Structures are given as C-alpha cells and as structure tokens.
Tab-separated table of C-alpha atoms and ligand atoms in Angstrom:
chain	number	residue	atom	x	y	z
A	1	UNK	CA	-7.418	46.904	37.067
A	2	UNK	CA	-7.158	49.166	40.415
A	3	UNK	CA	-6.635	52.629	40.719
A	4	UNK	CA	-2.981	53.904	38.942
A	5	UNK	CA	-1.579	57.263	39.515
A	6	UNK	CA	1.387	58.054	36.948
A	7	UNK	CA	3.611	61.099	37.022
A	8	UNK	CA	5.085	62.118	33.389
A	9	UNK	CA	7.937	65.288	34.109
A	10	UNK	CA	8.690	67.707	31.807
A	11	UNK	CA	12.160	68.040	30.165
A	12	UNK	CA	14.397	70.691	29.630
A	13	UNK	CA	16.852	69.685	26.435
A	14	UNK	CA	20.340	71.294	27.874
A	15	UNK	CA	21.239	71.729	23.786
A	16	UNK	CA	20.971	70.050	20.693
A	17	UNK	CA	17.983	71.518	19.592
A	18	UNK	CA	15.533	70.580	15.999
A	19	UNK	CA	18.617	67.903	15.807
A	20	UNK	CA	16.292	65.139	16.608
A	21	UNK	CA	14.246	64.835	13.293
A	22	UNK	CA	17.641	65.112	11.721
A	23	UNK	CA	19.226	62.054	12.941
A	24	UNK	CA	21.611	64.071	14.870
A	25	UNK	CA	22.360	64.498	18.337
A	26	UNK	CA	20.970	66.071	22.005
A	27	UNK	CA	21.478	66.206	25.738
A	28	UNK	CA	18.184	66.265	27.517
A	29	UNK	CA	16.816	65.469	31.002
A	30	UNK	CA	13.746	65.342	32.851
A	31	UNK	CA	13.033	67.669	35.360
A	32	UNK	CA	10.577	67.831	38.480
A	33	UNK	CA	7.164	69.509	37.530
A	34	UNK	CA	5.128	67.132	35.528
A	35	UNK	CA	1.524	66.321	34.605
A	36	UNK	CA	0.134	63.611	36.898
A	37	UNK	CA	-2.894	61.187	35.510
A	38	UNK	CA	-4.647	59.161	37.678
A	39	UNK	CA	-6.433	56.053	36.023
A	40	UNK	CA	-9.715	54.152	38.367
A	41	UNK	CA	-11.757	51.658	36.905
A	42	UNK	CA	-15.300	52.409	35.478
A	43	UNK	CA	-18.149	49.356	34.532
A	44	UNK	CA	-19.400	49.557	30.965
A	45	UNK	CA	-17.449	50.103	28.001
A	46	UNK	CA	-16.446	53.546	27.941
A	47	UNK	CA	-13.489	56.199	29.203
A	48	UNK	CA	-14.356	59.500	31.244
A	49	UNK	CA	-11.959	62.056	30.966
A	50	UNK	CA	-10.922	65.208	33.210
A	51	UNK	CA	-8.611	67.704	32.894
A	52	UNK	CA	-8.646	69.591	36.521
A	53	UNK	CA	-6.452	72.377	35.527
A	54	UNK	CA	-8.608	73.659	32.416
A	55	UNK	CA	-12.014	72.359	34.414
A	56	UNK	CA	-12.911	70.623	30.939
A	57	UNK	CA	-14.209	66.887	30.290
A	58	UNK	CA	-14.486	64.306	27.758
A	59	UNK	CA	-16.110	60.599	27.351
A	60	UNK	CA	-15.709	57.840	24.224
A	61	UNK	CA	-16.285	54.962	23.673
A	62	UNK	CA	-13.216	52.862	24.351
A	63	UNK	CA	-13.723	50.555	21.105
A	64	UNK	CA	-14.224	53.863	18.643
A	65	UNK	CA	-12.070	57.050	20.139
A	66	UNK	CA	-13.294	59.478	17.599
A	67	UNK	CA	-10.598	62.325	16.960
A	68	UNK	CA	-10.542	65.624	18.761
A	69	UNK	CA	-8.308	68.443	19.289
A	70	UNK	CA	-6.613	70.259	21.965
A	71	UNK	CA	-6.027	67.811	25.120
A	72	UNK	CA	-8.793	65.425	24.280
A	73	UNK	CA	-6.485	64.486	21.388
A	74	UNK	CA	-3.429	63.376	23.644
A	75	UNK	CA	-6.320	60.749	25.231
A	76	UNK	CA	-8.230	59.755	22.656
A	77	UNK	CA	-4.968	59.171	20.981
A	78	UNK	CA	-3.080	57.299	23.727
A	79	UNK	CA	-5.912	54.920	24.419
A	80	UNK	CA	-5.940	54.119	20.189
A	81	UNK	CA	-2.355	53.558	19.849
A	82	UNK	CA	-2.010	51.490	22.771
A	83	UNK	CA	-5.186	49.212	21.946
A	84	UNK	CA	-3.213	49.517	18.494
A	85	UNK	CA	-0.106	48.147	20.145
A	86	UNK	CA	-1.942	44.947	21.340
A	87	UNK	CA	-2.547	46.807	25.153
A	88	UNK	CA	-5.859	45.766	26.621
A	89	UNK	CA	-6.747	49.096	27.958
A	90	UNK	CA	-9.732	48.852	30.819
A	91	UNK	CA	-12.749	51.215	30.522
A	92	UNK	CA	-11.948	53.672	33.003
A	93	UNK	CA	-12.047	57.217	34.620
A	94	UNK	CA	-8.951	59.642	34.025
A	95	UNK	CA	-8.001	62.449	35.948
A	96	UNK	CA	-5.174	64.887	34.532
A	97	UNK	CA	-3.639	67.532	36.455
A	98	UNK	CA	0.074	69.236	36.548
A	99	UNK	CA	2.449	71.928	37.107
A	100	UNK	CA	3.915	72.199	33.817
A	101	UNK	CA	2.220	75.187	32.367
A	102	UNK	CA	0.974	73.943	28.816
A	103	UNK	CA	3.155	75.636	25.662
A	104	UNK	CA	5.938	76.894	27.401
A	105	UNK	CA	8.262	74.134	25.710
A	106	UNK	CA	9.437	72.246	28.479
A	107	UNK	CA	7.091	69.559	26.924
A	108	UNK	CA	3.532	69.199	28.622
A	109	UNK	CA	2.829	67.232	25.558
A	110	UNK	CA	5.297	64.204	25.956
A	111	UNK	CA	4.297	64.884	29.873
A	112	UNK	CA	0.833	63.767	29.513
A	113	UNK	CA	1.446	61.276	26.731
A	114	UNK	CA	3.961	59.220	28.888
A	115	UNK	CA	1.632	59.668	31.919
A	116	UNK	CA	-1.375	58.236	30.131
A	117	UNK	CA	0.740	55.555	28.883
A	118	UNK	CA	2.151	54.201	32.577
A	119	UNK	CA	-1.362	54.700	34.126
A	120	UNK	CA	-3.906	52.880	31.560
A	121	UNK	CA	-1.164	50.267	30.615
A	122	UNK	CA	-1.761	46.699	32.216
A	123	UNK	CA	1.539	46.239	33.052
A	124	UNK	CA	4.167	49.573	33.645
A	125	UNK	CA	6.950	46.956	32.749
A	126	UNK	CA	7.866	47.781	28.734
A	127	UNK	CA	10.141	48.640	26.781
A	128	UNK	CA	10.678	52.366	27.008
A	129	UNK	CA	11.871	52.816	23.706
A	130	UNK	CA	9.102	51.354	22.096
A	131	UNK	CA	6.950	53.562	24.351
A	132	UNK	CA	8.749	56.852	23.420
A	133	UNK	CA	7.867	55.759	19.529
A	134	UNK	CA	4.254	54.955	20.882
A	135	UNK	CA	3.710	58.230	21.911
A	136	UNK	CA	5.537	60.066	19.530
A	137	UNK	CA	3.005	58.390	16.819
A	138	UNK	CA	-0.125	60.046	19.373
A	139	UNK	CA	1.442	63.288	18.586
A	140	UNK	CA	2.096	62.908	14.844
A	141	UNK	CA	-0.725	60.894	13.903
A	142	UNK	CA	-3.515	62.201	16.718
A	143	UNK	CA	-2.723	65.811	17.818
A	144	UNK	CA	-0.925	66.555	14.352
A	145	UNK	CA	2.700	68.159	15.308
A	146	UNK	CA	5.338	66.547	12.942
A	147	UNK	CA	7.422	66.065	16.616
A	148	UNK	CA	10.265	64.077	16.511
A	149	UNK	CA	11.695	61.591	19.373
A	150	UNK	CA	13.452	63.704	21.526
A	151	UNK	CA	10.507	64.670	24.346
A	152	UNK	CA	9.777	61.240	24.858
A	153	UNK	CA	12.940	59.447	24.947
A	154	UNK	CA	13.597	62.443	27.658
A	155	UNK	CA	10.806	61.945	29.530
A	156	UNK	CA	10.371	57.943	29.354
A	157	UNK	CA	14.503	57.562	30.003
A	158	UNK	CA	15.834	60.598	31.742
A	159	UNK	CA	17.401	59.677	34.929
A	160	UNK	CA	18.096	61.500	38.327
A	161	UNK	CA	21.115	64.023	38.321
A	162	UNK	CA	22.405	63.016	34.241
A	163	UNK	CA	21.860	64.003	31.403
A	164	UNK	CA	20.781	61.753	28.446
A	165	UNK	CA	23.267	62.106	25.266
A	166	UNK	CA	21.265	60.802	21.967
A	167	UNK	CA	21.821	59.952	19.227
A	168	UNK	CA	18.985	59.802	16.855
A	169	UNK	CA	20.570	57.845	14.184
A	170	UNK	CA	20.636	54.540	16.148
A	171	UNK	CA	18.672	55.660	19.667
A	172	UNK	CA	22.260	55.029	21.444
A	173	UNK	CA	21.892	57.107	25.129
A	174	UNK	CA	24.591	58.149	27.252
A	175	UNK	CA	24.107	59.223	30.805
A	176	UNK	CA	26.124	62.314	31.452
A	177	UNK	CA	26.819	63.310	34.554
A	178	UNK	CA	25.550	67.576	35.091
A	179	UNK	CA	27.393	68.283	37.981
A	180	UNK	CA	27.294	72.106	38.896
A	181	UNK	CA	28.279	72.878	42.065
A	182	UNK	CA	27.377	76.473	43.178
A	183	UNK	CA	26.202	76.973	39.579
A	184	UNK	CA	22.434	77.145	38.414
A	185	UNK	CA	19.969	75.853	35.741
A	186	UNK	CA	16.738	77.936	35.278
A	187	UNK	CA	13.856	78.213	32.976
A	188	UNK	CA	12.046	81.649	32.480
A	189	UNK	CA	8.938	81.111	30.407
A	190	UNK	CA	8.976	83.857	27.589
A	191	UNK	CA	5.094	84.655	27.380
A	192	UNK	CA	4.198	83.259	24.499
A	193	UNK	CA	2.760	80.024	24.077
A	194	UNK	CA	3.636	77.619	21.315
A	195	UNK	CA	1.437	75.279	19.605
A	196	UNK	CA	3.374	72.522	17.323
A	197	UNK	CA	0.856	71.851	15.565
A	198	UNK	CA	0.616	75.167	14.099
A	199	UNK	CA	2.894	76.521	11.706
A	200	UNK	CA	6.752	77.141	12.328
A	201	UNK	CA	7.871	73.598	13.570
A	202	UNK	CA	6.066	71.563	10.382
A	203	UNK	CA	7.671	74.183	8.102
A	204	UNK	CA	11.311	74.145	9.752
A	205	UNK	CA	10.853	70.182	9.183
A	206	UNK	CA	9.274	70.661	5.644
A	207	UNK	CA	12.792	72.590	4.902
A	208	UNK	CA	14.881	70.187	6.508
A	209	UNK	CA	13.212	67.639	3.955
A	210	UNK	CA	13.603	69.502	1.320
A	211	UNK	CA	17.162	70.544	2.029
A	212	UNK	CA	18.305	66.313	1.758
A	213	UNK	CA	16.645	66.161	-1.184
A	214	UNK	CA	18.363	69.197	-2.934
A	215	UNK	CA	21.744	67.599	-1.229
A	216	UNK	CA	20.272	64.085	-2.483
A	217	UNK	CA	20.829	62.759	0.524
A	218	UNK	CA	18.253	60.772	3.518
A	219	UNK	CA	18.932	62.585	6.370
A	220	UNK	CA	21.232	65.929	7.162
A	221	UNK	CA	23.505	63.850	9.565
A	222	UNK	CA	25.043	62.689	6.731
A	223	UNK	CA	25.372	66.297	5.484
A	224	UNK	CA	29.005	67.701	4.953
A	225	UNK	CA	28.234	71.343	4.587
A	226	UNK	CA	25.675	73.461	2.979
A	227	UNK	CA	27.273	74.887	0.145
A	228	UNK	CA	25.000	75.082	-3.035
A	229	UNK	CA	21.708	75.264	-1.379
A	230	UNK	CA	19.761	78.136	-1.769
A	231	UNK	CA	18.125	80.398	1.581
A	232	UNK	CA	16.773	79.687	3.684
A	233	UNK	CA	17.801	76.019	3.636
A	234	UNK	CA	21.158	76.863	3.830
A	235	UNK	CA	20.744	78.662	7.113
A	236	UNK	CA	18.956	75.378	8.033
A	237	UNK	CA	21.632	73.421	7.082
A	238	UNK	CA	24.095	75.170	8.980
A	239	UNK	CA	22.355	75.273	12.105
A	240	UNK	CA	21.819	71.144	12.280
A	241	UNK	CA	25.374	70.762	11.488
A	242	UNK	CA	26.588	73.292	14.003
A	243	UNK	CA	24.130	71.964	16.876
A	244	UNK	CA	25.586	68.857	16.660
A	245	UNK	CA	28.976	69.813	17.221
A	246	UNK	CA	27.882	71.853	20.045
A	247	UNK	CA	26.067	68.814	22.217
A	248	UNK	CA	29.401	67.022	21.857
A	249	UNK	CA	31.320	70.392	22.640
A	250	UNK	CA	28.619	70.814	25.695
A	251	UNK	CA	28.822	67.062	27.205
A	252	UNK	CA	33.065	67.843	27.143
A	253	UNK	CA	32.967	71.484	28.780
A	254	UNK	CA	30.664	69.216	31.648
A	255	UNK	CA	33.347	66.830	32.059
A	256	UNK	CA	35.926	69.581	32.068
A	257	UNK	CA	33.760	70.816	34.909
A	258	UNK	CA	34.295	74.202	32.735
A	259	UNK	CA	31.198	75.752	32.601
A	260	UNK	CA	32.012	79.406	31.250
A	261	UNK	CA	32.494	76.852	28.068
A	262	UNK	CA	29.193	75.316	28.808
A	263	UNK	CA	27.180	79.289	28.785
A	264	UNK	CA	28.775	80.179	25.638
A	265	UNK	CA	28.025	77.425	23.874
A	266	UNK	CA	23.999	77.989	25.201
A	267	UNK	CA	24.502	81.441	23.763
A	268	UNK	CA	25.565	79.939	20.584
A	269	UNK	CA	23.023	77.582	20.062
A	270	UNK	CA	20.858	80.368	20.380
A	271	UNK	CA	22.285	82.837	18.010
A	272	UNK	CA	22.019	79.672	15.572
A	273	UNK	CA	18.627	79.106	16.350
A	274	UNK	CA	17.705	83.141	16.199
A	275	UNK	CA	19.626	83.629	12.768
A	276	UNK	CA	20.242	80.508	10.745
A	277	UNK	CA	16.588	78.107	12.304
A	278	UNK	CA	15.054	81.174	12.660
A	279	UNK	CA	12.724	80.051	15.339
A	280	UNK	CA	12.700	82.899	18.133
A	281	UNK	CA	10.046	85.883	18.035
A	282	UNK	CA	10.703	89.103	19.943
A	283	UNK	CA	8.896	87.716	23.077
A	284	UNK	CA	11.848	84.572	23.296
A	285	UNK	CA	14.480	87.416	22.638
A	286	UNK	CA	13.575	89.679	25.310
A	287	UNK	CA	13.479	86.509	27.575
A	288	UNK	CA	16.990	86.149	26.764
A	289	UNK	CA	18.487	89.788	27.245
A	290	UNK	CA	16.792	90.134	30.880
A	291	UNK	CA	18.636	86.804	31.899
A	292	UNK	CA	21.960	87.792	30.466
A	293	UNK	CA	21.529	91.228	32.277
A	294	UNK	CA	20.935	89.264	35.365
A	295	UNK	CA	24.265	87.814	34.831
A	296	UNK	CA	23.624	84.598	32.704
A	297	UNK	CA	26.335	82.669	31.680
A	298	UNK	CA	24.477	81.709	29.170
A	299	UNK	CA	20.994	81.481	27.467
A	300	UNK	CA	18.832	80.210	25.063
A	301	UNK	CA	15.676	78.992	23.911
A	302	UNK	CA	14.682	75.499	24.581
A	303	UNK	CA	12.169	73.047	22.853
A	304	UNK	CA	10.632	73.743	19.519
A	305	UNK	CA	10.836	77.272	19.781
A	306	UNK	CA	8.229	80.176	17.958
A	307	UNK	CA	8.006	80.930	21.782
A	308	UNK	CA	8.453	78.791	25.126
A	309	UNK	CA	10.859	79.067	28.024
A	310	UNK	CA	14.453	80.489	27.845
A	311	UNK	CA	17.125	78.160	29.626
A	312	UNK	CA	19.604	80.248	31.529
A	313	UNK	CA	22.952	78.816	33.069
A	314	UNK	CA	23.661	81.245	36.386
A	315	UNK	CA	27.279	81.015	38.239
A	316	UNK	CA	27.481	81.631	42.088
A	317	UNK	CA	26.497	84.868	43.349
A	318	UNK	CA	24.457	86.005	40.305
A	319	UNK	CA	20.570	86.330	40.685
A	320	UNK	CA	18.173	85.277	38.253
A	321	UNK	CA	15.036	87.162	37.630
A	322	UNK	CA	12.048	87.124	38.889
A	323	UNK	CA	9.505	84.031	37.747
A	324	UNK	CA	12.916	82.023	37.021
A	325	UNK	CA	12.383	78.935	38.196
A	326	UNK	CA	15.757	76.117	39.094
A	327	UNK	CA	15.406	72.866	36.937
A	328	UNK	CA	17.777	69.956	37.693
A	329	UNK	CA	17.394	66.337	36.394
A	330	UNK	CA	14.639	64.780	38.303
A	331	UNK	CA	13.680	60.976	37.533
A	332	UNK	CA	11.947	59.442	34.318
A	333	UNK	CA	8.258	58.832	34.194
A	334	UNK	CA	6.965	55.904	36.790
A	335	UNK	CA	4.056	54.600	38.971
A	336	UNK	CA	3.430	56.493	41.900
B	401	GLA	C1	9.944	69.950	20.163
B	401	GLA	C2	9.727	68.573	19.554
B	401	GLA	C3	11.004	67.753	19.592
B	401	GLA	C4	12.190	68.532	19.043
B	401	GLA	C5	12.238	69.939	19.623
B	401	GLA	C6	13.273	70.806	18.974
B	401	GLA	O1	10.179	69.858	21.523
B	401	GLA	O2	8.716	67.885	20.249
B	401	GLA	O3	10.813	66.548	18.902
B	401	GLA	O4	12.175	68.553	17.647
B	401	GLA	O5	10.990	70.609	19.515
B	401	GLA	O6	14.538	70.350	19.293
C-alpha cells in the first residue's frame, strides 16, 4: 500500500426528499466541497486516526475496532465493514479534513464514509452500488442513524453537470441533464445542526413502518392513498406519495427548460415537508423566508431535515443572501 488521498463531495438532493427509505423516487447530485481522507501506511497492526478540522485523534487495533461515537464511529466502522466485505485493509495512518461543515445536511456523513472507502480500499475499482450499501450499513449499524441509500448512491454515482434520477425500488439511475443558464442553485445553511442519529429521522421512519403495516402493505410505493390511517401517519403518507410525483414533475419542468415550474415545485416539497413530514423547526423556516425575500424562485429544505441547509433556486438578476453559497453538480467520489 502507498499513500491514497480520496475526495468524498457532499450532495445536495434537488427533491425527492425521506422518499428513499420508501422505495420511491429522488434527483440528487454531488456537489464540489467534500471531506478529503488521506490514507499512508503505518508498520504494526494498528490504524491512527486524525480529524484536522476538530483537532481530535483516535487509534485501534485494526483486527478489533471497538465502537465509538461521533466521527470515530464513521472509521472504526468503515474499516469493520470493509474487512467484513472480504477487503484486506492495511494498518495505516488517516488524515480527515473538509469543507463541508458537519450537520448542515448536505451529507458530511456519506462524504467521509465514501472517502474512507476509496482511500483504505486495495483496489478503487468496485462496484459502486455495492459500496453505497457498504457504507450505508457503517451508518446504520456503526454510527446508529436508520439512513437510507440516497447520500451514498449520490455521492458514490453523481456525475458532473446531471442529476441522478433514482429509483429506490430497483436502484435504476437516470442522468438528467440540470441545465440553467443564467439561473442559480444555492445552499444557505439554516443554523442548526442535525444529528440523525438523534430523534426526528428514526421516528419519521418508525411512522413510515408503521403506516405499511396499518395499510398491510411492504413498502409505501405501493401505497394508493392514505385514506383510513389515523394522524400523523396520514400526513406521512401523503407527503411520500406527493414527493414522488414531484421528482418526476421536477426532472420534466428541467427538460422543458421551464424553471418557474421547477421553484414551485421546491416550494411545494417544502410546504409538504413543513406540514404533512413535519420535519422543519423555526430555524429551517426562517432560512426559507429570507431566500424567498431575496427573490427565490423557489426553496426548501434539503436532506433529512430537523435543521440543515435550505436549497434556493435564483433566476437572473436576483441576489441571494449573504452566506449563500452556488452548488452545481460536481463529480462522484474518486482517487486524487
Ligand atoms: C438523510 C438520509 C437519506 C434520506 C434523507 C431524506 O439525508 O441520509 O437517506 O433519507 O435524509 O431524504
């Protein structure tokens, strides 16, 4: 093994949003800031970890990766699911750092995880799919955040200047094409942080759960309507169902080139996500009425929400505010 620097970007999910754990559909893409890990080889038996932009450390024992929390987690977790896979993962020295400000739900998490993955694999040449699942069973199963595929599948697939239409039911992605001319993405973070693994997203997924068994079916893609159920898992219901249509309504308004179409339908998703997912907090909200005032086409919370960044779709001549950065698809995770 020689020394391996990997880059893992963010994502920013255009719409189609707690759709993934649901079978149902999203448009995604991976965007420029990232988390970079840099993997060099060590003698002995054991991995060094350091994360430079929280000054902290960690060290295990490659053969017995005890569990910890908080970022140690994502390592300790990575380097146990890919010796799980079969990987022959080197002792070694890792270096984290990144400009993808942790909890602001453009996905640090599936950042570092696919990062970790390129630079202590063997070989960088696998089967991305399988590596989205990989990592999506270091968050579940390591780090504790019932996450479904959609970060990783973003992050691991995304490609420059599209895109990616999936569908969870089969893993079938689509490359569509986000041309905007004069127009604008941005991201404004909200201000408060989000922590999966605490609280709203397990519940929102315990509901979801419990909402196919009251309808007796296995997933709410095959849902027809929420009629019967009692609150809140009707509101729950609704919003799944209605987010799908949207990502198809979205990927049509892009072709159409009409992108008026393609603001409302981010201010939909986030009226859905605000009344029926109920997943924003006045901090998210706020977010949203100071880019609308700034002359927003469109906005609305992206990622797993209880906080995170607001996605805002600007047309020519309009200025975002302040602290609002411009996200376009950028390329998938690689080898630097
Ligand atoms: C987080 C999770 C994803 C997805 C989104 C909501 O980003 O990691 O799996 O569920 O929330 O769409």
């Amino acid at each position: 093994m020689s020394r391996v620097v990997a880059r893992g970007p963010g994502r920013v999910n255009l719409i189609g949003e707690h759709t993934d754990y649901n079978d149902g559909l999203a448009l995604p893409f991976a965007i420029d800031r990232g988390v970079t890990v840099t993997a060099e080889p060590l003698p002995g038996d054991r991995v060094e970890a350091r994360a430079l932009d929280l000054g902290e450390e960690d060290a295990f024992a490659l053969e017995d990766a005890e569990s910890a929390s908080g970022w140690r987690a994502f390592v300790r977790g990575t380097v146990a699911e890919l010796r799980a896979a079969g990987h022959d993962v080197r002792p070694c020295r890792i270096t984290i750092e990144g400009d993808l400000p942790h909890g602001s739900g453009l996905s640090s998490s599936a950042a570092l995880e696919a990062a970790l993955c390129l630079a202590l694999l063997e070989d960088d040449d696998v089967d991305r799919v399988e590596l989205a699942k990989l990592c999506s069973r270091v968050e579940n199963d390591h780090v504790g955040a019932r996450t479904g595929l959609l970060d990783q599948l973003a992050v691991l697939c995304g490609e420059e200047g599209r895109a990616l239409r999936i569908d969870f039911r089969d893993l079938a992605m689509d490359a569509v094409p986000l041309e905007l001319g004069d127009w604008r993405l941005v991201t404004l973070g909200s201000g408060a942080s989000h922590e999966h693994a605490g609280g709203g997203y397990n519940e929102r997924r315990a509901e979801c759960t419990a909402a196919c068994e009251a309808l007796g079916i296995s997933s709410l893609r095959d849902a027809t309507g929420a009629g019967g159920l009692p609150g809140p898992l009707d509101r729950r219901v609704r919003h799944v169902l209605s987010e799908n249509a949207r990502v198809d309504a979205m990927a049509e308004a892009l072709a159409a080139g009409d992108l008026e179409r393609a603001g409302a339908l981010l201010d939909a998703s986030h009226a859905s996500l605000r009344d029926d997912y109920e997943a924003s907090v006045p901090e998210v909200e706020r977010t949203v009425a100071a880019l609308k005032d700034a002359g927003a086409a469109g906005a609305r919370m992206v990622g797993g929400g209880f906080g995170g960044s607001v996605l805002a779709l600007f047309p020519p001549g309009a200025t975002p505010p302040d602290g609002s950065v411009s996200v376009a698809p950028g390329p998938a995770a690689r080898r630097l």
